[in-house]
PDB file of C-alpha atoms in Angstrom:
ATOM      1  CA  MET A  26      21.444  91.929 -68.597  1.00  0.00           C
ATOM      2  CA  GLU A  27      21.241  89.161 -71.217  1.00  0.00           C
ATOM      3  CA  THR A  28      21.278  86.446 -68.559  1.00  0.00           C
ATOM      4  CA  ARG A  29      18.433  88.120 -66.682  1.00  0.00           C
ATOM      5  CA  PHE A  30      16.454  88.562 -69.922  1.00  0.00           C
ATOM      6  CA  VAL A  31      16.805  84.869 -70.728  1.00  0.00           C
ATOM      7  CA  GLN A  32      15.700  83.952 -67.190  1.00  0.00           C
ATOM      8  CA  VAL A  33      12.590  86.125 -67.565  1.00  0.00           C
ATOM      9  CA  LEU A  34      11.684  84.478 -70.883  1.00  0.00           C
ATOM     10  CA  ARG A  35      12.269  80.939 -69.610  1.00  0.00           C
ATOM     11  CA  ARG A  36      10.318  81.480 -66.384  1.00  0.00           C
ATOM     12  CA  ALA A  37       7.406  82.746 -68.466  1.00  0.00           C
ATOM     13  CA  GLY A  38       7.403  79.489 -70.411  1.00  0.00           C
ATOM     14  CA  LEU A  39       8.068  81.006 -73.821  1.00  0.00           C
ATOM     15  CA  PRO A  40       9.193  78.611 -76.564  1.00  0.00           C
ATOM     16  CA  ALA A  41      12.821  77.642 -77.101  1.00  0.00           C
ATOM     17  CA  PHE A  42      15.077  80.231 -78.722  1.00  0.00           C
ATOM     18  CA  GLU A  43      18.660  80.634 -79.879  1.00  0.00           C
ATOM     19  CA  ARG A  44      21.129  82.843 -78.024  1.00  0.00           C
ATOM     20  CA  GLN A  45      23.840  84.737 -79.860  1.00  0.00           C
ATOM     21  CA  ALA A  46      22.561  83.436 -83.186  1.00  0.00           C
ATOM     22  CA  LEU A  47      24.400  84.450 -86.333  1.00  0.00           C
ATOM     23  CA  VAL A  48      21.900  85.965 -88.790  1.00  0.00           C
ATOM     24  CA  HIS A  49      22.438  86.460 -92.522  1.00  0.00           C
ATOM     25  CA  ASP A  50      20.710  88.428 -95.237  1.00  0.00           C
ATOM     26  CA  ALA A  51      21.174  88.367 -99.011  1.00  0.00           C
ATOM     27  CA  HIS A  52      24.472  90.269 -98.628  1.00  0.00           C
ATOM     28  CA  GLY A  53      26.055  88.021 -96.010  1.00  0.00           C
ATOM     29  CA  ALA A  54      26.313  87.990 -92.248  1.00  0.00           C
ATOM     30  CA  VAL A  55      24.405  90.752 -90.466  1.00  0.00           C
ATOM     31  CA  GLY A  56      25.897  89.704 -87.146  1.00  0.00           C
ATOM     32  CA  ARG A  57      24.990  87.949 -83.932  1.00  0.00           C
ATOM     33  CA  VAL A  58      21.699  88.745 -82.237  1.00  0.00           C
ATOM     34  CA  ASP A  59      21.027  88.333 -78.541  1.00  0.00           C
ATOM     35  CA  VAL A  60      17.926  86.140 -78.891  1.00  0.00           C
ATOM     36  CA  LEU A  61      16.367  84.659 -82.024  1.00  0.00           C
ATOM     37  CA  TYR A  62      12.915  83.087 -82.266  1.00  0.00           C
ATOM     38  CA  ARG A  63      12.414  81.996 -85.869  1.00  0.00           C
ATOM     39  CA  ARG A  64      12.047  85.463 -87.483  1.00  0.00           C
ATOM     40  CA  VAL A  65      11.767  87.495 -84.259  1.00  0.00           C
ATOM     41  CA  VAL A  66      14.956  89.080 -82.932  1.00  0.00           C
ATOM     42  CA  ALA A  67      15.195  90.368 -79.363  1.00  0.00           C
ATOM     43  CA  GLU A  68      18.106  92.732 -78.833  1.00  0.00           C
ATOM     44  CA  LEU A  69      19.225  94.094 -75.485  1.00  0.00           C
ATOM     45  CA  VAL A  70      20.170  97.725 -75.753  1.00  0.00           C
ATOM     46  CA  GLY A  71      22.720  98.727 -73.154  1.00  0.00           C
ATOM     47  CA  ARG A  72      23.301 102.453 -72.780  1.00  0.00           C
ATOM     48  CA  ARG A  73      27.072 102.366 -72.742  1.00  0.00           C
ATOM     49  CA  TRP A  74      27.555  99.773 -75.479  1.00  0.00           C
ATOM     50  CA  HIS A  75      24.869 100.848 -77.931  1.00  0.00           C
ATOM     51  CA  LEU A  76      25.138 104.618 -77.527  1.00  0.00           C
ATOM     52  CA  ASP A  77      28.751 104.408 -78.651  1.00  0.00           C
ATOM     53  CA  ARG A  78      27.618 102.380 -81.651  1.00  0.00           C
ATOM     54  CA  PHE A  79      24.225 104.021 -82.269  1.00  0.00           C
ATOM     55  CA  ASP A  80      24.500 104.391 -86.051  1.00  0.00           C
ATOM     56  CA  ARG A  81      25.898 100.900 -86.545  1.00  0.00           C
ATOM     57  CA  ALA A  82      23.199  99.330 -84.360  1.00  0.00           C
ATOM     58  CA  HIS A  83      20.410 101.044 -86.287  1.00  0.00           C
ATOM     59  CA  ALA A  84      21.894 100.061 -89.636  1.00  0.00           C
ATOM     60  CA  ARG A  85      21.959  96.477 -88.387  1.00  0.00           C
ATOM     61  CA  TYR A  86      18.328  96.673 -87.240  1.00  0.00           C
ATOM     62  CA  ALA A  87      17.392  97.973 -90.700  1.00  0.00           C
ATOM     63  CA  ARG A  88      19.175  95.044 -92.380  1.00  0.00           C
ATOM     64  CA  LEU A  89      17.471  92.560 -90.064  1.00  0.00           C
ATOM     65  CA  SER A  90      14.073  94.110 -90.801  1.00  0.00           C
ATOM     66  CA  ALA A  91      14.681  94.154 -94.539  1.00  0.00           C
ATOM     67  CA  ALA A  92      15.593  90.451 -94.360  1.00  0.00           C
ATOM     68  CA  GLY A  93      12.183  89.703 -92.854  1.00  0.00           C
ATOM     69  CA  HIS A  94      12.995  89.733 -89.148  1.00  0.00           C
ATOM     70  CA  ARG A  95      10.957  91.570 -86.568  1.00  0.00           C
ATOM     71  CA  VAL A  96      13.399  93.385 -84.263  1.00  0.00           C
ATOM     72  CA  LEU A  97      12.414  93.983 -80.634  1.00  0.00           C
ATOM     73  CA  PRO A  98      14.892  96.143 -78.720  1.00  0.00           C
ATOM     74  CA  PHE A  99      14.756  95.944 -74.907  1.00  0.00           C
ATOM     75  CA  THR A 100      16.471  98.083 -72.293  1.00  0.00           C
ATOM     76  CA  PHE A 101      17.574  97.419 -68.721  1.00  0.00           C
ATOM     77  CA  ASP A 102      14.371  99.120 -67.571  1.00  0.00           C
ATOM     78  CA  ASP A 103      12.255  96.744 -69.687  1.00  0.00           C
ATOM     79  CA  VAL A 104      13.958  93.657 -68.293  1.00  0.00           C
ATOM     80  CA  GLU A 105      14.325  94.656 -64.644  1.00  0.00           C
ATOM     81  CA  ARG A 106      11.353  96.919 -63.963  1.00  0.00           C
ATOM     82  CA  HIS A 107       8.796  95.646 -66.459  1.00  0.00           C
ATOM     83  CA  PRO A 108       9.434  91.931 -67.004  1.00  0.00           C
ATOM     84  CA  ARG A 109       5.751  91.075 -67.519  1.00  0.00           C
ATOM     85  CA  ARG A 110       5.395  93.712 -70.217  1.00  0.00           C
ATOM     86  CA  THR A 111       8.596  92.458 -71.828  1.00  0.00           C
ATOM     87  CA  VAL A 112       7.275  88.888 -71.882  1.00  0.00           C
ATOM     88  CA  ARG A 113       3.939  90.068 -73.343  1.00  0.00           C
ATOM     89  CA  THR A 114       5.760  91.953 -76.079  1.00  0.00           C
ATOM     90  CA  VAL A 115       7.797  88.896 -77.071  1.00  0.00           C
ATOM     91  CA  ALA A 116       4.791  86.567 -76.807  1.00  0.00           C
ATOM     92  CA  ASN A 117       2.665  88.852 -79.001  1.00  0.00           C
ATOM     93  CA  ALA A 118       5.430  89.027 -81.613  1.00  0.00           C
ATOM     94  CA  LEU A 119       5.529  85.222 -81.712  1.00  0.00           C
ATOM     95  CA  ARG A 120       1.808  84.843 -82.379  1.00  0.00           C
ATOM     96  CA  PRO A 121       1.146  83.434 -85.825  1.00  0.00           C
ATOM     97  CA  ALA A 122       0.137  85.955 -88.467  1.00  0.00           C
ATOM     98  CA  GLN A 123      -3.301  84.366 -88.774  1.00  0.00           C
ATOM     99  CA  ASP A 124      -4.077  85.398 -85.181  1.00  0.00           C
ATOM    100  CA  LEU A 125      -3.676  89.008 -86.287  1.00  0.00           C
ATOM    101  CA  GLU A 126      -5.726  88.813 -89.492  1.00  0.00           C
ATOM    102  CA  GLY A 127      -8.715  91.075 -89.542  1.00  0.00           C
ATOM    103  CA  THR A 128      -7.384  93.369 -86.827  1.00  0.00           C
ATOM    104  CA  ALA A 129      -6.130  96.045 -89.195  1.00  0.00           C
ATOM    105  CA  THR A 130      -7.995  97.940 -91.854  1.00  0.00           C
ATOM    106  CA  MET A 131      -6.725  99.684 -94.929  1.00  0.00           C
ATOM    107  CA  ALA A 132      -7.829 103.200 -95.692  1.00  0.00           C
TER     108      ALA A 132
END
């Protein structure tokens, strides 16, 4: 699934990224992530692999988020059946923060 995901991203012309990048936080290595764009992490969530390790995967996502990364989990369905939506999701996450200013209001 990772190979297909990378093909989808490259065909869409998204910027260069790192595969299987080792990410750290203040406490040490969090682990390898499937795809890393600066501070955006794309993780492929396989049913068999991640369901067996559900708690560990979510603890890792929490550490990545706390370290300032935006974590985007994608499933087989996202990659194979909805590649355009998947690309849009990644592209939107990569938009600079200034593009989003003024879109949210505080109550």
